[in-house]
Each structure stands twice: as structure tokens, then as C-alpha cells.
Coordinates of C-alpha atoms in Angstrom, one line a residue:
M1 CA 91.8 131.2 110.4
D2 CA 90.6 130.8 113.5
L3 CA 91.8 126.8 114.3
R4 CA 90.0 126.8 117.8
F5 CA 92.5 124.5 119.6
G6 CA 90.9 122.8 122.5
D7 CA 93.2 122.3 126.4
S8 CA 93.8 118.6 125.4
E9 CA 97.3 117.5 125.9
P10 CA 98.8 114.7 123.9
T11 CA 100.6 111.7 126.0
D12 CA 103.8 111.2 125.8
E13 CA 103.2 108.0 123.6
E14 CA 101.1 110.6 121.2
R15 CA 103.5 113.2 120.9
A16 CA 106.3 110.6 120.1
A17 CA 104.1 109.0 117.3
V18 CA 103.6 112.5 115.4
D19 CA 107.2 113.5 115.9
S20 CA 108.7 110.0 114.2
L21 CA 106.6 111.5 111.5
L22 CA 107.4 115.3 111.5
G23 CA 110.1 115.7 113.5
P24 CA 110.4 117.8 116.6
P25 CA 108.5 120.9 116.8
E26 CA 110.3 123.8 116.0
S27 CA 108.3 126.6 118.4
S28 CA 105.7 126.5 120.7
W29 CA 102.8 127.5 117.6
A30 CA 104.0 124.1 116.5
G31 CA 103.3 122.5 119.9
A32 CA 106.5 122.9 121.8
A33 CA 106.9 123.7 125.5
R34 CA 106.8 127.8 125.7
D35 CA 109.7 127.6 128.4
G36 CA 110.4 131.0 127.8
T37 CA 113.9 130.5 126.5
D38 CA 112.7 132.1 123.0
P39 CA 111.1 135.7 123.3
A40 CA 110.1 135.5 119.8
D41 CA 107.6 132.6 120.7
L42 CA 105.6 135.4 122.7
R43 CA 105.5 137.6 119.6
W44 CA 104.8 135.4 116.4
A45 CA 104.0 132.4 114.8
R46 CA 107.1 131.0 112.2
G47 CA 106.5 128.0 109.7
G48 CA 102.6 128.5 109.4
R49 CA 102.9 128.7 105.1
E50 CA 105.0 125.8 105.4
A51 CA 103.1 123.7 107.7
R52 CA 99.6 124.3 105.3
D53 CA 101.9 122.9 102.6
R54 CA 102.4 119.9 104.8
R55 CA 98.6 119.4 104.9
D56 CA 98.7 116.1 102.8
L57 CA 100.4 114.5 105.9
L58 CA 97.5 114.5 108.2
L59 CA 96.5 111.1 107.0
P60 CA 99.9 109.3 107.7
G61 CA 99.5 111.7 111.0
L62 CA 96.8 109.7 112.0
H63 CA 98.1 106.5 110.8
A64 CA 100.8 107.2 113.2
V65 CA 98.8 107.9 116.2
N66 CA 96.5 104.9 115.5
D67 CA 99.4 102.6 115.3
R68 CA 101.1 103.7 118.8
V69 CA 98.1 104.0 120.6
G70 CA 95.2 102.2 118.9
W71 CA 92.6 105.1 119.2
I72 CA 92.9 109.0 118.4
S73 CA 92.4 111.3 121.3
G74 CA 91.4 114.7 121.5
G75 CA 95.0 115.7 122.6
A76 CA 96.6 114.0 120.1
L77 CA 94.4 115.3 117.0
D78 CA 95.0 119.0 118.5
Y79 CA 99.0 118.3 118.8
L80 CA 98.7 116.8 115.1
C81 CA 96.5 119.6 113.9
R82 CA 98.9 122.2 115.7
R83 CA 101.9 120.5 113.8
L84 CA 100.1 120.7 110.7
T85 CA 98.1 123.9 110.8
V86 CA 94.8 122.4 110.1
P87 CA 91.7 123.3 111.8
P88 CA 91.2 120.5 114.5
A89 CA 87.3 120.3 113.6
E90 CA 88.1 119.8 109.7
A91 CA 91.2 117.1 111.3
Y92 CA 88.0 115.3 113.3
G93 CA 86.0 115.4 110.5
V94 CA 89.0 113.5 108.6
A95 CA 89.6 111.1 111.2
T96 CA 86.2 109.9 111.6
F97 CA 85.7 109.4 107.9
Y98 CA 87.7 106.2 107.7
A99 CA 86.6 102.9 109.6
M100 CA 90.2 101.4 110.6
F101 CA 90.4 104.9 113.2
S102 CA 89.0 105.4 116.6
V103 CA 88.0 108.9 118.4
R104 CA 87.0 106.8 121.3
P105 CA 89.2 105.0 123.7
R106 CA 89.3 101.4 122.6
P107 CA 91.7 98.5 123.3
A108 CA 95.2 98.5 121.7
T109 CA 94.1 95.3 119.7
V110 CA 91.4 95.3 117.2
L111 CA 90.5 92.2 115.3
H112 CA 88.4 93.0 112.2
L113 CA 85.9 90.2 111.2
C114 CA 84.4 90.6 107.7
T115 CA 80.9 89.9 106.9
D116 CA 80.7 90.9 103.4
L117 CA 79.0 88.6 100.8
A118 CA 81.8 85.7 100.2
C119 CA 82.4 85.6 104.5
A120 CA 79.0 85.6 105.1
A121 CA 78.2 82.9 102.3
A122 CA 80.9 81.0 104.4
G123 CA 79.4 81.4 107.8
A124 CA 80.9 84.4 109.0
G125 CA 77.5 85.2 111.1
D126 CA 78.5 82.3 113.1
L127 CA 82.0 82.9 112.9
C128 CA 82.0 86.5 114.5
A129 CA 78.8 85.4 117.2
A130 CA 81.6 82.7 118.9
V131 CA 84.5 85.2 118.3
E132 CA 82.4 87.9 120.5
R133 CA 81.2 85.3 123.3
R134 CA 85.0 84.1 123.4
L135 CA 86.4 87.8 123.9
G136 CA 84.0 90.0 125.8
P137 CA 84.5 92.8 128.3
G138 CA 87.6 92.4 129.9
S139 CA 89.7 90.5 127.1
G140 CA 91.5 93.3 126.0
V141 CA 90.9 92.8 122.4
R142 CA 88.3 95.1 120.6
V143 CA 86.1 92.9 118.1
E144 CA 84.6 95.0 115.2
R145 CA 82.3 93.4 112.3
G146 CA 83.3 95.4 109.1
P147 CA 83.4 95.1 105.8
C148 CA 85.6 93.1 103.0
L149 CA 89.6 92.0 103.5
G150 CA 90.1 91.5 100.6
L151 CA 90.5 87.7 101.3
C152 CA 87.8 86.5 99.5
E153 CA 89.5 83.4 98.4
R154 CA 90.3 82.3 101.9
A155 CA 86.9 83.2 103.3
P156 CA 85.8 83.7 106.2
A157 CA 88.3 86.2 107.1
A158 CA 90.0 87.9 110.0
L159 CA 92.4 90.5 110.4
A160 CA 94.2 91.0 113.9
V161 CA 95.9 94.6 114.6
R162 CA 98.1 95.4 117.5
A163 CA 98.9 98.7 118.4
G164 CA 102.3 99.7 120.0
R165 CA 106.1 100.7 119.5
S166 CA 107.4 99.1 116.4
E167 CA 108.9 96.3 118.7
L168 CA 105.5 95.6 120.0
R169 CA 103.0 96.6 116.8
A170 CA 101.9 93.1 115.3
T171 CA 99.3 92.0 112.9
A172 CA 97.8 88.8 111.6
V173 CA 95.9 87.7 109.2
C174 CA 93.5 85.0 109.6
A175 CA 91.7 82.9 106.9
P176 CA 90.0 81.0 106.6
A177 CA 89.1 81.9 110.1
T178 CA 88.1 79.3 113.0
P179 CA 86.8 80.6 116.4
D180 CA 89.8 79.5 117.6
T181 CA 92.2 80.3 115.1
A182 CA 90.4 84.3 115.3
V183 CA 90.8 84.6 119.0
H184 CA 94.8 82.9 118.6
A185 CA 95.8 86.1 116.3
A186 CA 93.4 88.4 118.4
T187 CA 95.4 87.6 121.8
A188 CA 98.7 86.6 120.0
P189 CA 99.2 87.9 116.8
E190 CA 102.7 87.7 116.7
S191 CA 102.7 84.1 117.4
A192 CA 100.1 83.4 114.7
P193 CA 100.7 80.8 112.0
A194 CA 102.2 83.1 108.5
E195 CA 99.8 83.7 105.6
P196 CA 100.0 80.7 102.7
P197 CA 102.0 82.1 100.0
P198 CA 100.4 84.3 97.4
A199 CA 100.5 81.6 94.7
A200 CA 98.1 79.6 97.0
A201 CA 95.5 82.1 95.6
V202 CA 96.5 81.2 91.9
P203 CA 95.1 77.8 91.3
Q204 CA 96.5 77.8 87.8
T205 CA 100.1 78.4 89.1
G206 CA 102.7 77.1 86.7
E207 CA 101.2 77.2 83.5
P208 CA 103.1 78.5 80.5
T209 CA 100.4 80.5 79.2
L210 CA 100.2 83.1 82.0
T211 CA 100.9 86.7 81.3
L212 CA 100.1 88.6 84.3
L213 CA 100.7 86.0 86.9
G214 CA 103.4 84.0 85.5
R215 CA 105.6 85.2 88.2
I216 CA 103.7 84.1 91.1
G217 CA 105.0 80.9 92.4
T218 CA 108.1 80.8 90.2
A219 CA 110.2 84.0 91.1
D220 CA 111.1 85.1 94.7
P221 CA 108.9 88.0 95.3
T222 CA 111.3 89.7 97.9
S223 CA 114.3 89.2 95.2
L224 CA 115.3 91.7 92.7
D225 CA 117.4 90.1 91.0
D226 CA 115.0 87.0 90.7
Y227 CA 112.6 89.4 89.1
R228 CA 115.3 90.5 86.7
A229 CA 116.2 87.0 86.0
H230 CA 112.3 86.5 85.3
G231 CA 112.6 88.9 82.6
G232 CA 111.8 91.8 84.5
Y233 CA 112.9 95.6 83.9
T234 CA 113.1 94.5 79.9
A235 CA 109.9 96.8 79.8
L236 CA 111.5 99.6 81.1
R237 CA 114.5 99.4 78.9
R238 CA 112.4 99.3 75.8
A239 CA 110.6 102.4 77.2
F240 CA 113.4 104.8 77.3
E241 CA 114.4 103.3 73.7
L242 CA 110.6 104.0 72.6
G243 CA 110.4 107.5 74.6
P244 CA 107.5 109.0 75.9
A245 CA 105.3 109.5 72.8
G246 CA 106.3 106.0 71.6
V247 CA 105.1 104.1 75.0
I248 CA 102.1 105.8 74.9
R249 CA 101.6 104.9 71.3
E250 CA 102.4 101.3 71.9
V251 CA 99.3 101.3 75.0
T252 CA 97.3 102.9 72.9
D253 CA 97.5 100.7 69.9
A254 CA 97.1 97.7 72.2
G255 CA 93.7 98.7 72.9
L256 CA 94.8 98.6 76.9
V257 CA 91.5 99.8 78.6
G258 CA 91.2 100.4 82.3
R259 CA 90.6 97.3 84.5
G260 CA 89.0 98.8 87.4
G261 CA 85.6 98.8 85.8
A262 CA 85.1 101.7 84.0
A263 CA 87.4 100.6 81.1
F264 CA 88.5 103.8 80.0
P265 CA 91.3 103.5 77.0
T266 CA 94.5 104.0 79.2
G267 CA 96.4 105.5 76.0
R268 CA 94.1 108.2 75.4
K269 CA 94.2 109.1 79.5
W270 CA 98.2 109.1 79.5
Q271 CA 98.3 111.2 76.2
A272 CA 95.7 113.7 78.1
T273 CA 98.1 114.1 81.0
A274 CA 101.3 114.3 78.9
A275 CA 100.0 117.2 76.8
Q276 CA 98.8 119.7 79.7
P277 CA 101.2 122.2 80.1
D278 CA 101.0 122.8 83.5
H279 CA 103.5 121.1 86.0
P280 CA 104.3 119.1 87.7
H281 CA 102.1 115.9 86.7
Y282 CA 101.7 113.4 89.1
L283 CA 101.0 109.6 88.8
V284 CA 98.5 107.7 91.2
C285 CA 98.3 104.0 91.4
N286 CA 94.6 102.7 92.9
A287 CA 95.6 100.0 95.3
D288 CA 92.6 100.8 97.3
E289 CA 90.8 97.9 96.2
S290 CA 87.8 97.5 98.4
E291 CA 84.5 95.9 96.1
P292 CA 83.5 92.8 98.2
G293 CA 84.9 90.1 96.2
T294 CA 88.3 91.5 94.7
F295 CA 91.2 90.6 95.4
K296 CA 93.5 90.2 92.6
D297 CA 95.4 93.5 93.1
R298 CA 96.7 92.0 96.6
V299 CA 98.0 89.2 95.0
L300 CA 99.8 90.9 92.5
M301 CA 101.2 93.1 95.1
E302 CA 102.1 90.2 97.4
G303 CA 103.3 87.9 94.7
D304 CA 104.8 90.0 92.3
P305 CA 105.5 93.8 93.8
Y306 CA 108.7 94.5 91.3
A307 CA 106.1 94.3 88.5
L308 CA 103.8 97.1 89.8
V309 CA 107.4 99.2 90.8
E310 CA 108.5 98.9 87.1
A311 CA 105.0 99.7 85.5
M312 CA 104.4 102.4 87.3
T313 CA 108.0 104.1 86.3
I314 CA 106.9 103.6 82.7
A315 CA 103.5 105.3 83.3
A316 CA 105.4 107.7 85.0
Y317 CA 108.1 108.5 82.2
A318 CA 105.5 108.3 79.3
T319 CA 103.2 111.5 81.0
G320 CA 106.2 113.2 82.5
A321 CA 105.5 112.8 86.1
H322 CA 108.3 112.8 88.5
K323 CA 106.8 111.8 91.5
G324 CA 104.3 108.6 92.3
Y325 CA 101.6 108.1 94.9
L326 CA 100.9 104.0 95.3
Y327 CA 97.0 104.4 97.6
L328 CA 97.2 101.0 99.1
R329 CA 94.6 99.4 101.4
G330 CA 94.9 99.7 104.8
E331 CA 93.7 96.1 105.2
Y332 CA 97.1 94.7 103.3
P333 CA 99.6 94.5 106.1
R334 CA 101.5 91.9 103.6
A335 CA 101.1 93.8 100.3
L336 CA 102.8 96.8 102.6
A337 CA 105.9 94.9 103.5
R338 CA 106.4 93.8 100.2
L339 CA 105.9 96.7 98.4
T340 CA 108.2 98.9 100.9
H341 CA 110.6 96.6 100.4
A342 CA 110.5 96.6 96.7
I343 CA 110.8 100.4 96.3
T344 CA 113.8 100.7 98.8
Q345 CA 115.5 98.1 96.7
A346 CA 115.0 99.9 93.5
R347 CA 115.8 103.1 95.0
T348 CA 119.3 101.3 96.4
R349 CA 119.9 99.9 92.7
G350 CA 119.1 102.8 90.8
L351 CA 116.0 101.9 89.4
L352 CA 114.2 104.7 91.0
G353 CA 115.6 108.2 92.4
D354 CA 117.4 110.9 90.4
D355 CA 118.4 108.9 87.7
V356 CA 116.7 106.1 86.7
L357 CA 118.6 103.4 84.7
G358 CA 120.9 106.2 84.5
Q359 CA 119.0 107.7 81.7
G360 CA 119.0 111.0 83.3
Y361 CA 114.9 110.5 84.2
A362 CA 114.3 111.2 87.9
F363 CA 110.8 109.4 89.5
D364 CA 110.1 108.1 92.7
I365 CA 107.2 106.4 94.6
E366 CA 105.4 107.0 97.9
I367 CA 102.9 104.7 99.7
R368 CA 100.3 106.6 101.2
R369 CA 97.9 103.7 103.5
G370 CA 94.3 104.1 103.1
A371 CA 91.9 103.5 106.4
G372 CA 89.0 101.7 105.6
A373 CA 86.8 103.7 103.0
Y374 CA 85.3 102.1 99.9
I375 CA 84.9 105.5 98.3
C376 CA 88.5 106.1 98.2
G377 CA 88.3 103.8 95.3
E378 CA 86.6 106.7 93.1
E379 CA 90.0 108.6 91.3
T380 CA 89.1 112.3 93.0
A381 CA 88.0 110.8 96.5
L382 CA 91.5 109.5 96.2
F383 CA 93.3 112.4 95.7
N384 CA 91.2 114.2 98.3
S385 CA 92.4 111.6 100.9
I386 CA 96.2 111.9 99.6
E387 CA 95.5 115.5 100.2
G388 CA 94.9 115.6 104.0
Y389 CA 90.4 115.7 103.5
R390 CA 87.8 113.8 103.5
G391 CA 87.2 111.2 101.1
E392 CA 84.6 112.6 98.9
P393 CA 84.2 112.6 95.3
R394 CA 84.8 115.7 93.1
S395 CA 82.5 117.3 91.0
K396 CA 84.0 116.6 86.9
P397 CA 85.1 118.8 84.9
P398 CA 87.8 119.5 85.2
F399 CA 88.8 116.0 84.7
P400 CA 92.4 114.8 86.8
V401 CA 93.9 115.0 83.6
E402 CA 94.0 118.7 83.9
K403 CA 93.7 119.2 87.5
G404 CA 94.1 116.4 89.6
L405 CA 96.3 115.5 92.8
F406 CA 97.5 119.0 94.2
G407 CA 95.4 120.6 91.5
K408 CA 97.9 119.5 89.0
P409 CA 97.6 117.2 85.8
T410 CA 97.0 113.4 86.9
V411 CA 97.1 109.9 85.8
E412 CA 95.2 107.3 87.8
N413 CA 95.1 103.4 86.7
N414 CA 95.1 100.6 89.2
V415 CA 97.1 97.8 89.8
E416 CA 96.4 95.8 87.7
T417 CA 95.9 98.4 84.5
L418 CA 99.3 99.3 85.1
V419 CA 100.7 95.5 85.3
N420 CA 99.5 95.0 82.1
V421 CA 101.7 97.8 80.2
L422 CA 104.7 95.4 80.9
P423 CA 103.7 92.7 78.5
I424 CA 102.6 95.6 75.9
L425 CA 106.1 96.4 75.9
T426 CA 108.2 93.4 76.0
M427 CA 105.8 91.2 73.5
G428 CA 104.7 94.6 70.8
A429 CA 101.4 96.1 71.0
P430 CA 100.4 93.7 67.6
A431 CA 100.8 90.4 69.6
Y432 CA 99.2 91.9 72.8
A433 CA 96.0 93.4 70.9
A434 CA 96.0 89.7 69.3
I435 CA 95.1 88.6 72.8
G436 CA 91.1 88.7 73.6
T437 CA 88.6 90.1 71.3
R438 CA 88.3 93.7 68.9
T439 CA 87.4 95.5 71.4
S440 CA 88.5 93.7 74.7
T441 CA 91.8 93.3 73.9
G442 CA 94.8 91.1 76.1
P443 CA 94.4 89.2 79.3
K444 CA 91.9 89.6 82.1
L445 CA 91.8 88.7 86.0
Y446 CA 89.1 87.3 87.5
C447 CA 88.7 86.9 91.3
V448 CA 86.5 83.7 91.8
S449 CA 85.1 82.8 95.2
G450 CA 82.0 81.4 96.7
S451 CA 80.6 78.2 96.1
V452 CA 83.6 76.6 94.1
D453 CA 86.2 74.1 94.9
R454 CA 89.4 76.2 93.6
P455 CA 88.4 80.1 94.5
G456 CA 91.3 82.3 93.6
V457 CA 92.8 84.4 90.7
Y458 CA 92.5 83.4 87.1
E459 CA 94.1 84.7 84.0
L460 CA 92.2 84.1 80.7
P461 CA 91.8 86.2 77.5
F462 CA 89.1 88.3 77.1
G463 CA 86.3 86.6 75.8
A464 CA 86.2 83.2 77.7
A465 CA 82.7 82.2 78.9
L466 CA 81.3 82.2 82.6
G467 CA 80.7 79.0 82.3
E468 CA 84.6 78.0 81.2
L469 CA 85.7 80.4 84.2
L470 CA 83.4 78.6 86.4
M471 CA 84.5 75.1 85.1
L472 CA 88.1 75.9 86.0
A473 CA 87.4 76.9 89.7
G474 CA 84.9 73.9 89.6
V475 CA 81.8 75.2 90.8
R476 CA 79.8 73.2 93.2
K477 CA 76.2 71.4 92.2
G478 CA 72.9 73.5 93.1
L479 CA 74.2 76.8 91.5
R480 CA 71.4 79.3 92.3
A481 CA 73.3 82.5 90.8
V482 CA 76.4 84.3 90.0
L483 CA 77.6 87.9 91.2
L484 CA 79.5 89.8 88.3
G485 CA 81.3 92.8 89.1
G486 CA 81.0 92.8 92.9
A487 CA 78.4 94.4 95.6
A488 CA 78.1 97.1 92.9
G489 CA 77.4 94.8 89.9
G490 CA 74.3 92.5 88.8
F491 CA 73.3 88.7 89.3
V492 CA 73.2 86.6 86.4
R493 CA 71.3 83.0 86.3
P494 CA 73.0 79.3 86.4
D495 CA 71.4 79.3 82.3
E496 CA 73.2 82.6 81.2
L497 CA 76.5 81.0 81.7
D498 CA 77.5 81.4 78.1
I499 CA 77.9 85.0 78.4
P500 CA 81.4 86.0 77.0
L501 CA 83.4 87.8 79.5
T502 CA 84.3 91.4 77.9
F503 CA 83.3 94.6 78.7
E504 CA 80.5 94.6 75.4
G505 CA 79.5 91.0 76.2
T506 CA 78.5 91.7 79.8
R507 CA 76.7 95.1 78.9
E508 CA 74.7 93.4 75.7
A509 CA 73.9 90.7 78.3
G510 CA 72.1 93.3 80.6
T511 CA 75.1 93.4 83.5
T512 CA 78.6 94.0 84.1
L513 CA 82.2 92.9 83.9
G514 CA 83.4 95.7 86.7
S515 CA 86.8 94.4 88.3
G516 CA 86.6 91.1 87.5
V517 CA 84.7 90.0 90.3
V518 CA 82.9 86.3 89.8
M519 CA 80.9 85.4 92.7
A520 CA 79.2 81.9 92.8
F521 CA 76.4 80.9 95.2
D522 CA 74.8 77.8 95.4
D523 CA 71.1 77.1 96.7
T524 CA 71.9 76.8 100.2
V525 CA 72.8 80.4 100.6
P526 CA 69.5 82.5 101.6
L527 CA 69.4 85.1 99.1
P528 CA 67.4 88.2 100.3
R529 CA 69.7 88.0 103.5
L530 CA 72.8 88.6 101.2
L531 CA 71.1 91.5 99.5
L532 CA 70.4 93.1 102.9
R533 CA 74.2 92.8 103.3
V534 CA 74.9 94.5 100.0
A535 CA 72.4 97.1 101.0
E536 CA 74.5 97.7 104.5
F537 CA 77.5 98.4 102.5
F538 CA 76.7 100.9 100.4
R539 CA 74.5 102.8 103.5
D540 CA 78.3 101.9 105.4
E541 CA 80.5 103.4 103.0
S542 CA 78.5 106.2 101.3
C543 CA 80.6 109.5 102.1
G544 CA 77.1 111.1 102.4
Q545 CA 78.4 114.1 100.8
C546 CA 75.4 113.9 97.9
V547 CA 71.5 113.3 99.1
P548 CA 70.3 110.9 96.9
C549 CA 73.0 108.3 97.7
R550 CA 73.1 109.4 101.6
V551 CA 69.4 109.6 101.9
G552 CA 68.7 106.5 99.0
T553 CA 71.1 104.0 100.8
V554 CA 69.6 104.2 103.6
R555 CA 65.8 103.8 102.5
Q556 CA 67.4 101.0 100.3
E557 CA 68.8 99.1 103.6
E558 CA 65.1 99.7 105.6
A559 CA 63.3 98.5 102.4
L560 CA 65.1 95.4 102.3
R561 CA 65.1 94.5 105.7
R562 CA 61.1 95.0 106.0
I563 CA 61.1 92.4 103.3
V564 CA 63.3 90.2 104.7
E565 CA 61.1 90.4 107.6
R566 CA 57.8 90.2 106.3
T567 CA 58.2 88.1 102.7
G568 CA 55.2 87.8 100.6
P569 CA 52.5 89.7 98.7
A570 CA 52.8 92.5 101.9
A571 CA 56.3 92.7 99.7
A572 CA 55.2 94.8 96.7
D573 CA 54.9 98.1 97.8
D574 CA 58.5 97.8 99.2
I575 CA 59.8 96.5 95.8
A576 CA 57.8 99.4 94.1
L577 CA 59.7 101.9 96.2
L578 CA 63.1 100.1 96.0
R579 CA 63.0 100.9 92.0
E580 CA 62.0 104.5 92.7
V581 CA 65.0 105.1 94.7
G582 CA 67.3 102.8 93.0
R583 CA 66.2 105.2 90.0
A584 CA 67.1 108.2 91.7
M585 CA 70.5 106.8 93.0
R586 CA 71.3 106.3 89.5
D587 CA 70.6 109.4 88.0
A588 CA 71.5 112.0 90.6
S589 CA 74.7 110.6 92.5
I590 CA 77.4 112.8 92.1
C591 CA 79.8 109.1 91.7
G592 CA 79.6 105.5 91.4
L593 CA 78.9 104.8 94.5
G594 CA 75.5 106.1 94.8
Q595 CA 75.1 105.3 91.1
T596 CA 75.7 101.5 91.1
A597 CA 74.0 100.7 94.7
W598 CA 70.8 100.0 93.2
N599 CA 72.3 97.3 90.5
A600 CA 72.9 94.0 92.5
V601 CA 69.1 94.5 93.9
E602 CA 67.6 95.2 90.7
S603 CA 69.4 92.5 89.3
A604 CA 68.3 90.2 91.9
I605 CA 64.4 90.9 91.8
D606 CA 64.2 91.1 87.9
R607 CA 66.4 88.2 87.1
L608 CA 66.5 85.8 89.7
G609 CA 62.9 86.8 91.1
A610 CA 64.5 87.1 94.7
Y611 CA 61.3 87.9 96.7
E612 CA 59.0 85.4 94.9

């Protein structure tokens, strides 16, 4: 392998950042100074095989440098590559894949301003322009317009990140943001106002009917004792009573399906993984919710982190996994802090580690931070990201239950899916299956934002009507359209609010439930501009691996931009082109990003007459 290292040297800060993760280098081949004290250094390399086995530490290493310095220089990248025996060209491809990293010099402080759908409808354009005027060159702050920050219930949103040593590093979430509060967060993130509690995002807080959201606002999310006082770890104890096969049977009988949008039966996935003879097995929690309009997993992780830790332990026990990875959005600093604390406390109290609850079962969880890539929500792209490669989807088969993370059998679920396992075990499969409908069982979380008076996360049983949900959220007058499923979903008209919120009900209505996004838009929102933003989002987030998506998302954006600029009969040719490009992406793209990139635009044209 020709690694082709350059001549750039890391600074002391960059070297210290990498060494804080990997420990000091053992030889000059791994980046230590070649001072001649060890003659063997001049004759042979040591530790290459072991270093290559640590390729999965590439993403944490990039985070370490970015957190310390604010960007990743050629010298830092070379040093990290020497430590891990990774070709610099490959590491450069990984570093440039993620929106939160930069390989060009930039200030230590970066202010991310969301320009996606909910924020755009709430005036993000004016906010960005005002902030950019005040934080121009010389301010020491880099202002970056970017995709959804997962704060749609408090739009418009901003996130300030200041790099530095641990005592200087700071993040500040600012939502709803004004020019004054955003500038303050960027210039003094350590003194920015505290975020509202997670319960502020749950308008139903305190209602006795809540199942998944019941502890948010009533139990202290930082206290393991309080979690246990509110029923925590009852489900794990029952899981040990049932045994792995019994847990899978309960989940199967309950009818639980994935809550990320694909709606694949969870019990079947767990059974297929558990039955694989190849070991080790892995569990991966997909907490990288990046769909514009989605924030339910963030609220669960911030408001009830121990529930996710317990649910991951149950899933791992059922599928024979002893190691779990929690892949967390890089834009969720409070969720990172809450989960890090929860995992540490669970480990200290014997709820994670070599002997969970004294049952002789070993399991532990490692958090891996994403760095701003929507495509990593796709399970195989997520595996590549953890392994230290670009987050590009893999062709299937083989499926993850056979060859997933590190080529081993892997079960992957998102946060909401896993948290549903707790009530299944505490109330029993029949009682859980009695909630909702025959084919869509249990409660469902919905992320409601846009033109409503009470945005937030709502919990309703499957089968409730769309209009019922919007009435709870206080939909405003002049409703123009409702987007279901986020940017990859579809629009419905105001006269279609009787659609039942189930996977089969939305499918029969010609739309999708997706991950539970419900975004309302009134007649003050310019729909063509909104659709253009959808196209920009998919163009930015395409990984570029396959031609239909790489080229199609660009052509879709170009056509929509032309339509916005010259509305009228002249747009007919571009609409015909959009349909042709959309069909090609849907039929030939490797993964769901390209296959759904045309959905929202198509529904706006056909159901809303967006360009008439």
C-alpha cells in the first residue's frame, strides 16, 4: 500500500488532539519524532496491522482535530493517517464528505444557520442576511447557511460551535433565533441563554395517556434513580425472564415496525440477526435523524436518555450482540451530553458492562458522532461512516442482518423504534397490539411544525386522522398545504385532512407517513421557493455515488430554478423534464435518497397545482 504522505507537519495543538484519542505514537512510523534513539525505527515498521484494524477511529479523529482547532489542515490529516495507516487520499475523501468539517482555514467559531423548510417559512432568509451583515470578515466568526438542525419546533434556528481546548470549547443552540441572539451566541457561546427543557417541545406533557413521552417533563433526565422510580429497567428485568427468543416473540406479536419510514417488521429483523451463525453480532442505533422537519428522536434523547440505553440493552440481548454503537447527529450537543452521562451512570451501576444486572450478560454502548451528512441515515451508509469510510450506501444483498457493520450480522433501529420495545415488555404484546390499528400497532410520534400555534412532538395511536393532529397543534387560518414525511415525503391539500395516520392509510392516499413529519404551510409561504429549497437539499446531500441521483438532483434543481424565475406557460417544458428526471431517479438510484428526491415536487405539481 503506497500511503503517499506529504511534507506537511501538524501543529502542537493538532498533534495533541489526535494523541488525546489514540494515545502517544509508539514509533516514528506512526508519527513520533525520528531521533535515532531506537535503531529498529530505521529498519522496519511496527504496528501496521493493528493500526489498520483501528480504521474506524478515523471519524472520531477528525472530530478531535476539528473540535480542537476548528478545521482540519493537511498536516493534521497526514498525522492522523500515519497513526491509523490510512491512505491520505482516502482520509481526505472522508473529511470532505461531511458538512461540519472543513479542510480550509476558518475561524475557531462557526455559526450554523438553518435554511431548510420550517426555518425558511419562519424567515430564515432575512435572519441569515442580517447576521451576515453583522458578522462579516474580521469578526472571528464563520457564518454558514446549512440544512436542518433538528430544531423545527423553534424555527428559525442557529447553532454556534467554538473550537478549542476542553475548557474553551463551547456550543450554543439558539432557537427561535433573532439577529441579536444569533450574534450573541456566536460571539459568546459560553454565556448564551440556556435551552428550554425538552418538555417545552412536548405540548402534551403531563397527560396520563402518554406512553413514549410519559417521563419527559416528569422525571429528571439526568438521574438514573429518578428514571427507575418512574418504571425504568422494569422492561430489561422482564427481558431476562423471557430470554432472547421470548423477547423476539413479544416484539413480533406486538406488530412493531420500524418508525424511520421503511416500516419493516422489527421482530423479523431481530430474528434474522439472532439466527446468524457468524459472530460477533452488532447493534446500531440510528440517531442521525436528518430529515428536514424531524426532531422526535432528539426530544427522546434529551428528555429520556436512560430509556434509550435500556432499550438498546434489550435489543442487543435479544439478538446476541455484546457491543452497540449509537450513531448520533453532530448537531445535537445536548443529546450528546445527556447520553454520555446516562451511559456512564449505567456502566457505573452495573446496567452496562461485563455483567448487566448480575445476569452474566455483557453489553456496552459506544457513541459515534456524525458530522452533517443526511445520507448517513441510510443504514449501510451509516455502517461505512462508523468504519471510517465515506458514508455511501452499499448495494444489497447482502443485507445487514447477514453482513452489516464490520461485515458481521447487525441489527439497526432508530431511536423511536427501540424505545417502543419498553412498553411492549412492560404491558405485554397483546395490550400493545390493541393500540392503533390491526396493521399499524402501537403509539406513534409526530413532529409538527410550520404554520401551527403549538409546534412540537405529539404522541397519538396509529389511526388518528391528520386533521385531529393539526387541531391539537392549533393549525392557523389560510392553510395552503401539509407536507407529510419531510423533504422525501409528499404534500396533501387542506381538503384531505381526513387521511388516517397509518402506513397503509397514507399509502392508499398516495402519500407517505415517513418518519412522522407533519409540516403545515399557510398561504403566506411561497410554495415554488419552498420546492426549490427541497431540490437544493437533495443536491447538497446526494453522496454522488450513482449517476441517476448525482446528475438527477442537479437537473431537478436547475429546472425548478428556471421555473421560479420565469413562471407561466414557458415552464411546461421544464415540468416535463422534471417528470422524466424524477422517474429515472426513482427507478435507478441505489438508495432511498435518489428514489424519493422527486416525491415532494411531484406531489406539489399534481396535488397542489404549484405552478399553475
